[in-house]
Amino acid sequence: MGFMKKYVSKHWKLFLVAVFFVSMEALADLLQPTIMSHILDVGVAEKRLDYVLRMGGLMLIITALGAVAASLRNIVASHVSQKFGTELRADLFEKIQSLSFTNIERFERASLITRLTNDVTQVQNFVNGLMRIFVKAPLLCIGSLIMAVRLNPHLAVVLLIVVPIVGVLVALNLKVGFTRFVGVQKALDGVNRVIREYLSGVRVVKAFNRFDHEAGKFQEANTDYQNKSIQVTRLLAIFNPSILLTVNFGIVAVLWLGAWRVNQHQMQVGHIVAFVNYMTQILFALMTISLVFNMFVRAKASANRIGEVFTQVNEMTWEDSAALPAHRPGGRIDFENVSFGYEGSAGEPVLKNINMTCLPGETIGIIGSTGSGKSSLVSLVPRFYDTSSGSICVDGVDIRQLDPAKLRDRIAIVPQKTILFSGTIEENLRWGHEQATNDEIVHAANMAEAHSFIAACPEGYETRLGQRGVNLSGGQKQRLSIARALVRKPDILILDDCTSALDTATETKIKQSLKAFAADVTCLIIAQRITSVMDADKVVVMDDGEIVGIGTHETLMKSCRVYVEICQSQFGKELPHVKAE
Ligand code: GTP
Ligand code: MG
């Protein structure tokens, strides 16, 4: 909860203003019953109309002041809580953005979304409540107690019994409630997760007619949420009436005790009326206190979950002074004894003892069966993850010393899973390089064989893409993704299986253009088809996280069993020859 300090120190002044107005409001409420008892005991009992009018006027003025304070308090409270919520949400968003993949993957994505939305709202509501009922309830409670005791110490004996019982009830409620509310929050996470999964895979769900299955999953999550919520409501359903009952017993006791004393002429009726009034105020204050506690419990659970994100320390560190040498052509990559494993996958290394060097201008093909670690290998270069052991140097600088942002400036990547963003085609291409000229963009699109289909779109480069580019074919998306990388003019270009959705003719054309483009660019090309990599300067063969062969097509055909097997599986016994250029 340490993250709250920042907002407290920023908003405490206005907060105090709100609390001041709330106190005024509570004071107004507290004065009413006493004035009322005076009107009854003096004005009515002694039939003094002027006194009744005077006190009635005073009562009106106090009520009016109370109402004004309430409006001002409302304005200030919503202002502070809205600002607080907005700032908290922005900070949390920024924090999430600054975290490394490893940090982010510790949370489920659905839960990050609930943290950003529901949890922040929960805390914001609590802050708002703090300035409204939360301060008012204890003030009214304690104030009424004092006023009641001052008014009539004899009747106050009843309070001596009622207040501790209610106190215990409220405490119990708090204790039992906490875990339940945490449970509700978890269940809500579950509902969000199922919805998210369904929506992101809606086409596949429909294609496989898995709607019933998904609906079942949703039903399950929803029912779980329902059950947890019911548990909480049940808790409230038991505690709130018990508090009500206790206080009402107290009121009956006051009436009885008061009537007895009035009979004995030791007390006036006005006192009883005022006392009952105070007791009702205490009752409502206590009821709201248990409500306040419930909200507090909720907000605390939410604040904890927000705090979990804030306390994530980005494990990716760097030295601000470290920089890549400016000389060109750059883009040399050295892997030295690199091993790597994803966090949480039982420590099983995905990459083992990787040693290789990629020189500027070299094109390196990477091939290997699925799951052999190709994508993991290239994801280490832009420092998406840090190695478990060994080091990777770019242009002679260990990338662990580099600011990832500076490193990534030099790298363009075409990820295996194409991701485009809503916006126009041009905007998407400009992700590669904000300041690219229109000519550069068209040139890149031409190289990626994307220009012709973009030009055929109704609005050309201004055509808007739906979310994730749903209105494009898989191959069209891949070509945009390639063009986006080429716009960047990087030192290092990483193509992860980026021609899987293209026909061989288009692939060949793109490869031709790439050859000219990549003359002084280090190019890492992952492919499934041997034909895609066989004319590379070097081919790296991966098997089960290890490099089992590095060399040209010819040398590998002679020396690498795995490579020969891949070749045979793709071409049968007749092996292709590299075309001499
Ligand atoms: P294909 O793309 O299918 O050809 O495979 P690949 O060679 O690119 O394999 P990749 O590097 O994606 O995966 C290697 C191993 O790492 C596999 O056993 C995966 O289960 C594992 N792996 C890949 N990505 C992740 C990840 O994000 N988290 C975890 N925990 N494991 C992963
Ligand atoms: Mg892969």
XYZ file of C-alpha atoms and ligand atoms in Angstrom:
614
model
C 0.000 0.000 0.000
C 3.084 2.157 -0.060
C 2.050 3.501 -3.435
C -0.781 5.451 -1.768
C 1.658 7.845 -0.115
C 2.198 9.781 -3.306
C -1.493 10.538 -3.705
C -2.000 11.299 -0.035
C 0.762 13.880 -0.068
C -0.703 15.376 -3.207
C -4.342 15.627 -2.179
C -4.383 15.869 1.597
C -5.242 19.578 1.651
C -8.436 19.255 -0.359
C -9.127 16.073 1.555
C -9.041 18.026 4.810
C -11.369 20.639 3.296
C -13.847 17.870 2.526
C -13.457 16.472 6.043
C -14.109 19.947 7.442
C -17.383 20.198 5.534
C -18.380 16.702 6.621
C -17.735 17.661 10.223
C -19.984 20.721 9.812
C -22.646 18.481 8.407
C -22.326 16.024 11.279
C -22.415 18.850 13.799
C -25.667 20.094 12.297
C -27.144 16.605 12.628
C -25.935 16.349 16.228
C -27.498 19.617 17.350
C -31.000 18.822 16.085
C -32.220 16.417 18.813
C -30.984 18.631 21.642
C -32.776 21.672 20.222
C -35.805 19.493 19.735
C -35.772 18.448 23.392
C -35.580 22.103 24.415
C -38.567 22.950 22.218
C -40.552 20.106 23.787
C -39.493 20.527 27.404
C -39.476 24.342 27.536
C -41.545 25.637 24.610
C -44.322 23.076 24.520
C -44.419 22.109 28.176
C -44.523 25.751 29.326
C -46.629 26.817 26.305
C -44.121 29.526 25.239
C -44.805 30.114 21.567
C -42.025 32.701 21.138
C -39.490 30.173 22.444
C -40.782 27.527 20.035
C -40.497 29.979 17.116
C -37.015 31.118 18.112
C -35.690 27.623 18.543
C -37.515 26.468 15.406
C -35.772 29.261 13.470
C -32.412 28.241 14.907
C -33.106 24.657 13.863
C -33.898 25.820 10.322
C -30.684 27.820 10.081
C -28.598 24.916 11.331
C -30.256 22.553 8.864
C -29.618 24.989 6.029
C -25.957 25.314 7.011
C -25.720 21.525 7.172
C -27.170 21.260 3.654
C -24.722 23.805 2.260
C -21.814 21.951 3.899
C -23.116 18.701 2.392
C -23.170 20.131 -1.139
C -19.682 21.616 -0.842
C -18.376 18.374 0.627
C -19.878 16.457 -2.308
C -18.196 18.706 -4.846
C -14.783 18.523 -3.188
C -15.029 14.780 -2.557
C -15.844 13.879 -6.140
C -13.153 16.195 -7.433
C -10.474 14.640 -5.228
C -11.528 11.051 -5.807
C -11.817 11.468 -9.580
C -8.376 13.012 -9.795
C -7.011 10.313 -7.527
C -8.536 7.543 -9.652
C -7.296 9.016 -12.908
C -3.771 9.474 -11.616
C -3.638 6.020 -10.083
C -4.868 4.432 -13.298
C -2.334 6.366 -15.379
C 0.539 5.462 -13.048
C -0.451 1.812 -13.014
C -0.650 1.757 -16.785
C 2.764 3.346 -17.055
C 4.183 0.860 -14.570
C 2.792 -2.089 -16.526
C 4.343 -0.672 -19.678
C 7.727 -0.324 -18.058
C 7.859 -3.935 -16.882
C 9.746 -6.685 -18.671
C 7.968 -9.700 -20.173
C 9.131 -11.853 -17.298
C 7.529 -9.459 -14.808
C 4.295 -9.158 -16.741
C 3.962 -12.867 -17.321
C 3.710 -13.323 -13.545
C 0.213 -11.898 -13.823
C -2.559 -13.189 -15.949
C -3.541 -10.670 -18.542
C -7.170 -10.728 -17.448
C -6.105 -9.946 -13.931
C -4.016 -7.009 -15.103
C -7.104 -5.627 -16.796
C -9.251 -5.988 -13.675
C -6.493 -4.343 -11.696
C -6.507 -1.398 -14.053
C -10.270 -1.048 -14.124
C -12.265 -2.566 -11.302
C -9.576 -2.426 -8.625
C -8.750 1.200 -9.276
C -12.456 2.063 -9.225
C -12.834 0.189 -5.961
C -10.044 2.208 -4.330
C -11.363 5.411 -5.872
C -14.824 4.741 -4.436
C -13.278 4.141 -1.063
C -11.406 7.431 -1.188
C -14.637 9.151 -2.140
C -16.413 7.363 0.686
C -13.676 8.383 3.112
C -14.593 12.013 2.573
C -18.291 11.345 2.829
C -19.909 8.720 5.008
C -16.708 7.248 6.392
C -15.760 10.327 8.353
C -19.317 11.251 9.084
C -20.313 7.889 10.563
C -17.730 7.797 13.380
C -18.283 11.505 14.043
C -22.006 10.988 14.344
C -21.518 7.864 16.415
C -19.122 9.364 18.927
C -20.871 12.754 18.870
C -24.259 11.183 19.527
C -22.785 9.151 22.367
C -21.396 12.279 23.992
C -24.554 14.306 23.432
C -26.699 11.457 24.772
C -24.601 11.046 27.909
C -24.611 14.803 28.498
C -28.358 14.954 27.972
C -29.176 12.231 30.417
C -26.547 10.103 32.202
C -29.212 7.781 33.639
C -30.501 6.680 30.244
C -26.907 6.327 29.048
C -26.662 3.074 31.044
C -28.459 1.433 28.142
C -25.670 2.541 25.812
C -23.162 0.876 28.092
C -24.684 -2.465 27.135
C -25.732 -1.847 23.533
C -22.558 -0.238 22.180
C -20.094 -3.038 23.129
C -22.378 -5.719 21.660
C -22.620 -3.817 18.386
C -18.871 -3.197 18.449
C -18.239 -6.932 18.690
C -20.703 -7.599 15.855
C -18.962 -5.064 13.604
C -15.537 -6.508 14.420
C -16.733 -10.054 13.671
C -18.184 -8.881 10.402
C -14.861 -7.375 9.450
C -12.930 -10.491 10.359
C -15.130 -12.948 8.504
C -15.650 -10.636 5.563
C -12.089 -10.125 4.461
C -11.314 -13.508 2.921
C -14.778 -13.628 1.351
C -14.277 -10.361 -0.458
C -10.898 -11.479 -1.721
C -12.677 -14.586 -3.035
C -15.245 -12.458 -4.866
C -12.497 -10.502 -6.520
C -10.753 -13.702 -7.654
C -13.990 -15.057 -9.072
C -14.505 -11.839 -11.014
C -11.023 -12.304 -12.451
C -12.122 -15.743 -13.593
C -15.175 -14.367 -15.399
C -13.042 -11.753 -17.135
C -10.502 -14.337 -18.207
C -13.085 -16.581 -19.845
C -14.651 -13.645 -21.697
C -11.274 -12.452 -22.894
C -10.262 -15.850 -24.122
C -13.558 -16.314 -25.895
C -13.480 -12.929 -27.588
C -9.895 -13.249 -28.771
C -10.558 -16.662 -30.229
C -14.121 -16.215 -31.351
C -13.466 -17.453 -34.899
C -11.827 -20.641 -33.755
C -14.567 -21.244 -31.225
C -17.180 -20.967 -33.955
C -15.184 -23.010 -36.449
C -14.850 -25.897 -34.043
C -18.418 -25.528 -32.842
C -17.072 -25.195 -29.345
C -19.643 -22.652 -28.330
C -21.301 -24.994 -25.849
C -17.945 -25.767 -24.318
C -17.089 -22.068 -23.996
C -20.560 -21.296 -22.700
C -20.040 -24.049 -20.158
C -16.767 -22.530 -19.061
C -18.413 -19.141 -18.773
C -21.295 -20.641 -16.829
C -18.836 -22.204 -14.430
C -16.926 -18.984 -13.847
C -20.140 -17.030 -13.573
C -21.636 -19.466 -11.074
C -18.480 -19.340 -9.031
C -18.752 -15.554 -8.983
C -22.387 -15.848 -8.010
C -21.677 -18.260 -5.158
C -18.895 -16.143 -3.756
C -21.049 -13.020 -3.973
C -23.942 -14.802 -2.306
C -21.654 -15.858 0.540
C -20.740 -12.240 1.106
C -24.317 -11.033 0.869
C -25.354 -13.752 3.280
C -22.783 -12.479 5.720
C -24.166 -8.970 5.448
C -27.682 -10.390 5.704
C -26.842 -11.896 9.087
C -24.807 -9.084 10.570
C -26.790 -6.011 9.568
C -30.102 -7.183 11.055
C -28.360 -8.337 14.235
C -26.989 -4.840 14.682
C -30.411 -3.388 13.937
C -32.022 -5.718 16.437
C -29.555 -4.904 19.207
C -30.014 -1.169 18.796
C -33.788 -1.496 18.637
C -33.740 -3.451 21.894
C -31.744 -0.548 23.256
C -34.389 1.932 22.100
C -37.129 -0.104 23.741
C -35.068 -0.144 26.930
C -34.679 3.638 26.744
C -38.403 4.114 26.258
C -39.173 1.835 29.166
C -36.556 3.331 31.483
C -37.501 6.865 30.396
C -41.222 6.310 30.920
C -40.508 5.030 34.393
C -38.418 8.078 35.258
C -40.970 10.477 33.731
C -43.584 8.835 35.916
C -41.373 9.512 38.899
C -41.109 13.144 37.709
C -37.345 12.827 37.469
C -37.275 13.475 33.730
C -39.117 15.255 30.909
C -40.565 13.730 27.743
C -38.327 15.826 25.484
C -35.290 14.013 26.838
C -36.715 10.669 25.814
C -37.462 11.929 22.313
C -33.985 13.414 21.966
C -32.345 10.310 23.406
C -34.190 8.000 21.029
C -33.136 10.327 18.243
C -29.506 10.050 19.244
C -29.810 6.303 19.487
C -31.211 6.127 15.969
C -28.305 8.220 14.795
C -25.920 5.863 16.555
C -27.738 2.958 14.938
C -27.360 4.379 11.451
C -23.780 5.364 12.091
C -22.948 1.835 13.229
C -24.733 0.328 10.261
C -22.728 2.533 7.926
C -19.571 1.688 9.829
C -20.041 -1.977 9.004
C -20.742 -0.932 5.421
C -17.638 1.210 5.543
C -15.639 -1.747 6.787
C -16.914 -3.882 3.976
C -15.932 -1.240 1.485
C -12.623 -0.910 3.246
C -12.041 -4.641 3.023
C -12.850 -4.531 -0.659
C -10.680 -1.511 -1.287
C -7.861 -3.089 0.703
C -8.018 -6.256 -1.373
C -7.978 -4.098 -4.486
C -5.184 -1.894 -3.180
C -3.140 -5.011 -2.401
C -3.615 -6.249 -5.932
C -2.614 -2.873 -7.333
C 0.327 -2.803 -4.943
C 1.483 -6.189 -6.267
C 1.980 -4.599 -9.661
C 3.665 -1.528 -8.236
C 6.091 -3.600 -6.187
C 7.245 -5.542 -9.242
C 10.826 -4.559 -9.686
C 11.867 -4.549 -13.283
C 14.589 -7.154 -13.318
C 15.979 -5.736 -16.487
C 18.676 -3.294 -15.454
C 21.143 -1.342 -17.530
C 23.818 1.284 -17.308
C 22.725 4.650 -18.607
C 26.185 5.352 -19.949
C 26.382 2.216 -22.073
C 25.752 2.824 -25.760
C 26.156 0.968 -29.006
C 29.116 2.155 -31.086
C 28.015 4.511 -33.825
C 30.130 3.011 -36.600
C 28.389 1.365 -39.513
C 27.725 -1.166 -40.716
C 26.788 -2.404 -37.261
C 24.788 -5.377 -36.190
C 27.335 -7.967 -35.157
C 25.787 -10.420 -32.693
C 27.793 -12.793 -30.494
C 26.105 -15.523 -28.487
C 28.466 -16.894 -25.880
C 27.453 -20.020 -23.983
C 23.883 -18.779 -23.778
C 21.360 -20.791 -21.801
C 17.813 -19.694 -21.193
C 14.606 -20.932 -19.602
C 11.229 -19.273 -19.126
C 10.262 -18.499 -15.579
C 7.841 -20.991 -14.102
C 8.387 -23.809 -16.581
C 10.031 -25.993 -13.928
C 13.428 -24.507 -14.651
C 13.688 -26.611 -17.778
C 16.100 -24.739 -20.081
C 14.675 -23.941 -23.504
C 18.082 -23.041 -24.896
C 21.350 -24.724 -23.974
C 24.928 -23.646 -24.624
C 24.292 -21.501 -27.652
C 27.485 -20.250 -29.281
C 27.377 -18.379 -32.541
C 28.426 -15.190 -34.247
C 26.470 -13.214 -36.798
C 28.445 -10.657 -38.761
C 27.105 -7.383 -40.191
C 25.545 -8.008 -43.569
C 25.248 -11.719 -43.002
C 22.003 -13.569 -43.579
C 21.515 -16.391 -41.157
C 18.852 -18.985 -41.623
C 17.530 -20.754 -38.549
C 15.752 -24.036 -38.984
C 14.621 -26.803 -36.678
C 11.564 -28.732 -35.651
C 8.717 -26.966 -33.897
C 9.439 -26.258 -30.257
C 13.186 -26.497 -30.795
C 13.678 -22.951 -29.453
C 14.074 -20.851 -32.610
C 11.695 -18.075 -31.559
C 13.127 -18.111 -28.044
C 16.625 -17.722 -29.468
C 15.818 -14.617 -31.479
C 13.705 -13.088 -28.700
C 16.882 -12.806 -26.642
C 18.464 -10.398 -29.120
C 16.082 -7.454 -28.541
C 16.326 -8.344 -24.863
C 12.714 -9.419 -24.449
C 14.190 -11.779 -21.885
C 17.550 -11.933 -20.176
C 19.668 -15.040 -20.529
C 19.951 -17.417 -17.575
C 23.665 -17.756 -18.186
C 26.145 -16.737 -20.819
C 26.060 -13.451 -22.661
C 24.888 -11.858 -25.868
C 26.880 -8.980 -27.332
C 25.722 -6.630 -30.042
C 28.585 -4.778 -31.720
C 30.798 -5.881 -28.873
C 28.592 -4.501 -26.083
C 26.916 -6.901 -23.659
C 23.203 -6.188 -24.133
C 22.617 -6.457 -20.391
C 24.382 -3.115 -20.083
C 22.198 -1.477 -22.693
C 18.943 0.356 -22.269
C 16.518 -2.020 -24.059
C 14.892 0.953 -25.784
C 18.194 2.008 -27.358
C 18.981 -1.567 -28.331
C 15.563 -2.092 -29.891
C 15.979 1.072 -31.933
C 18.550 -0.832 -33.987
C 16.452 -3.957 -34.398
C 13.386 -4.674 -36.483
C 11.407 -7.807 -35.880
C 8.682 -9.575 -37.772
C 7.119 -11.723 -35.081
C 5.879 -15.213 -35.738
C 2.385 -14.174 -34.732
C 1.450 -11.137 -36.768
C 0.087 -8.325 -34.706
C -1.325 -5.188 -36.267
C -3.127 -2.375 -34.535
C -6.347 -0.575 -35.271
C -5.626 2.506 -37.355
C -4.761 3.057 -40.999
C -2.314 0.893 -42.920
C 0.070 3.823 -43.063
C -0.067 4.346 -39.302
C 0.781 0.688 -38.847
C 3.743 0.927 -41.189
C 4.961 4.048 -39.424
C 5.434 1.999 -36.265
C 8.702 1.016 -37.893
C 9.881 4.600 -38.111
C 7.730 7.598 -37.199
C 9.534 10.064 -39.459
C 9.677 7.880 -42.557
C 8.779 9.728 -45.763
C 5.906 8.527 -47.922
C 8.401 7.310 -50.526
C 10.213 5.230 -47.933
C 6.933 3.687 -46.840
C 5.915 2.834 -50.391
C 9.399 1.454 -51.041
C 9.198 -0.801 -47.984
C 5.712 -1.928 -48.999
C 7.036 -2.710 -52.467
C 9.858 -4.815 -51.061
C 7.394 -6.735 -48.912
C 5.150 -7.265 -51.966
C 2.442 -5.382 -50.111
C 2.135 -2.288 -52.287
C -0.093 -3.818 -54.922
C -2.735 -5.057 -52.513
C -2.582 -1.856 -50.467
C -3.049 0.197 -53.618
C -6.025 -1.990 -54.506
C -7.682 -1.210 -51.163
C -10.475 1.383 -51.486
C -8.517 4.035 -49.655
C -5.009 2.815 -50.325
C -2.614 3.541 -47.484
C -5.411 5.358 -45.644
C -7.499 2.199 -45.365
C -8.442 1.617 -41.769
C -7.678 -1.733 -40.223
C -10.078 -3.303 -37.775
C -8.770 -4.383 -34.431
C -5.690 -6.565 -35.046
C -6.242 -6.134 -38.761
C -9.205 -8.511 -38.925
C -10.148 -7.232 -42.375
C -6.968 -8.597 -43.973
C -5.954 -12.096 -44.995
C -3.209 -13.900 -43.092
C -0.723 -13.409 -45.925
C -1.633 -9.732 -46.312
C -1.054 -9.208 -42.616
C 2.312 -10.950 -42.809
C 3.376 -8.730 -45.701
C 2.362 -5.587 -43.783
C 4.296 -6.868 -40.814
C 7.389 -7.341 -43.016
C 6.980 -3.871 -44.556
C 6.670 -2.369 -41.071
C 10.025 -3.903 -40.140
C 11.678 -2.734 -43.359
C 10.500 0.862 -42.837
C 12.698 0.856 -39.782
C 15.988 0.412 -41.700
C 17.513 -1.573 -38.847
C 21.000 -2.925 -38.246
C 19.507 -6.244 -37.275
C 16.451 -7.702 -38.976
C 14.686 -10.664 -37.434
C 12.139 -12.550 -39.503
C 10.381 -15.247 -37.490
C 8.680 -17.600 -39.884
C 7.219 -14.586 -41.631
C 6.502 -16.191 -44.969
C 4.503 -19.128 -43.636
C 1.275 -17.732 -45.077
C 2.734 -16.724 -48.442
C 2.898 -18.691 -51.658
C 6.358 -19.639 -52.879
C 6.321 -17.168 -55.768
C 5.635 -14.196 -53.479
C 8.171 -15.499 -50.992
C 10.833 -15.680 -53.696
C 10.111 -12.095 -54.767
C 10.333 -10.837 -51.200
C 13.592 -12.697 -50.720
C 15.021 -11.086 -53.831
C 14.168 -7.593 -52.539
C 15.488 -8.483 -49.108
C 18.805 -9.460 -50.569
C 19.407 -5.935 -51.846
C 17.958 -4.386 -48.699
C 19.956 -6.582 -46.343
C 23.354 -6.000 -47.954
C 24.708 -4.492 -44.723
C 21.984 -5.654 -42.351
C 22.383 -8.655 -40.084
C 19.447 -10.808 -41.013
C 18.111 -13.656 -38.876
C 15.547 -15.659 -40.808
C 13.611 -18.424 -39.118
C 11.835 -20.745 -41.493
C 10.142 -24.103 -41.655
C 10.923 -24.706 -45.327
C 14.473 -25.588 -46.224
C 14.115 -23.675 -49.489
C 13.599 -20.484 -47.466
C 17.019 -20.697 -45.839
C 19.242 -22.824 -48.045
C 20.792 -19.858 -49.828
C 21.579 -17.993 -46.610
C 25.219 -17.253 -45.748
C 24.910 -19.584 -42.806
C 22.233 -21.959 -41.654
C 21.812 -22.710 -37.959
C 20.121 -26.015 -37.198
C 18.327 -26.176 -33.861
C 17.233 -29.315 -32.112
C 15.732 -29.419 -28.642
C 17.246 -26.101 -27.583
C 20.702 -26.815 -28.902
C 22.557 -25.858 -32.031
C 23.355 -29.111 -33.798
C 24.894 -27.597 -36.892
C 26.077 -24.322 -38.358
C 27.227 -23.930 -41.918
C 26.172 -23.535 -45.500
C 23.643 -25.830 -47.108
C 26.381 -27.924 -48.677
C 28.466 -28.440 -45.553
C 25.368 -29.215 -43.498
C 24.229 -31.774 -46.072
C 27.484 -33.550 -45.475
C 27.887 -33.110 -41.742
C 24.537 -32.552 -40.029
C 22.228 -35.515 -39.577
C 19.268 -33.419 -38.356
C 19.552 -31.116 -41.375
C 19.616 -34.031 -43.771
C 16.553 -35.491 -42.068
C 14.643 -32.214 -42.392
C 15.679 -32.058 -46.015
C 14.562 -35.591 -46.716
C 11.236 -35.030 -45.022
C 10.588 -32.046 -47.274
C 11.941 -33.299 -50.572
C 11.975 -37.066 -50.317
C 15.234 -38.717 -51.352
C 15.907 -36.251 -54.142
C 17.742 -33.426 -52.547
C 17.683 -29.987 -54.091
C 20.793 -28.129 -55.087
C 21.498 -24.566 -54.252
C 21.007 -22.403 -57.257
C 24.230 -20.771 -58.178
C 23.552 -17.076 -58.387
P 7.936 -23.077 -33.749
O 7.690 -21.618 -33.779
O 6.713 -23.861 -33.481
O 8.651 -23.573 -34.924
O 8.859 -23.381 -32.464
P 10.125 -22.597 -31.960
O 11.340 -23.322 -32.396
O 10.018 -21.167 -32.322
O 10.049 -22.816 -30.400
P 9.930 -21.728 -29.253
O 11.222 -21.036 -29.104
O 8.735 -20.880 -29.467
O 9.664 -22.642 -28.002
C 10.666 -23.437 -27.408
C 10.155 -23.938 -26.079
O 9.903 -22.846 -25.235
C 8.877 -24.722 -26.177
O 9.046 -25.900 -25.424
C 7.829 -23.850 -25.557
O 6.977 -24.642 -24.759
C 8.626 -22.914 -24.687
N 8.053 -21.567 -24.726
C 7.950 -20.774 -25.822
N 7.424 -19.579 -25.489
C 7.194 -19.600 -24.154
C 6.673 -18.651 -23.220
O 6.315 -17.523 -23.555
N 6.608 -19.034 -21.915
C 6.997 -20.276 -21.517
N 6.904 -20.581 -20.215
N 7.492 -21.190 -22.361
C 7.594 -20.879 -23.664
Mg 8.671 -20.038 -33.260
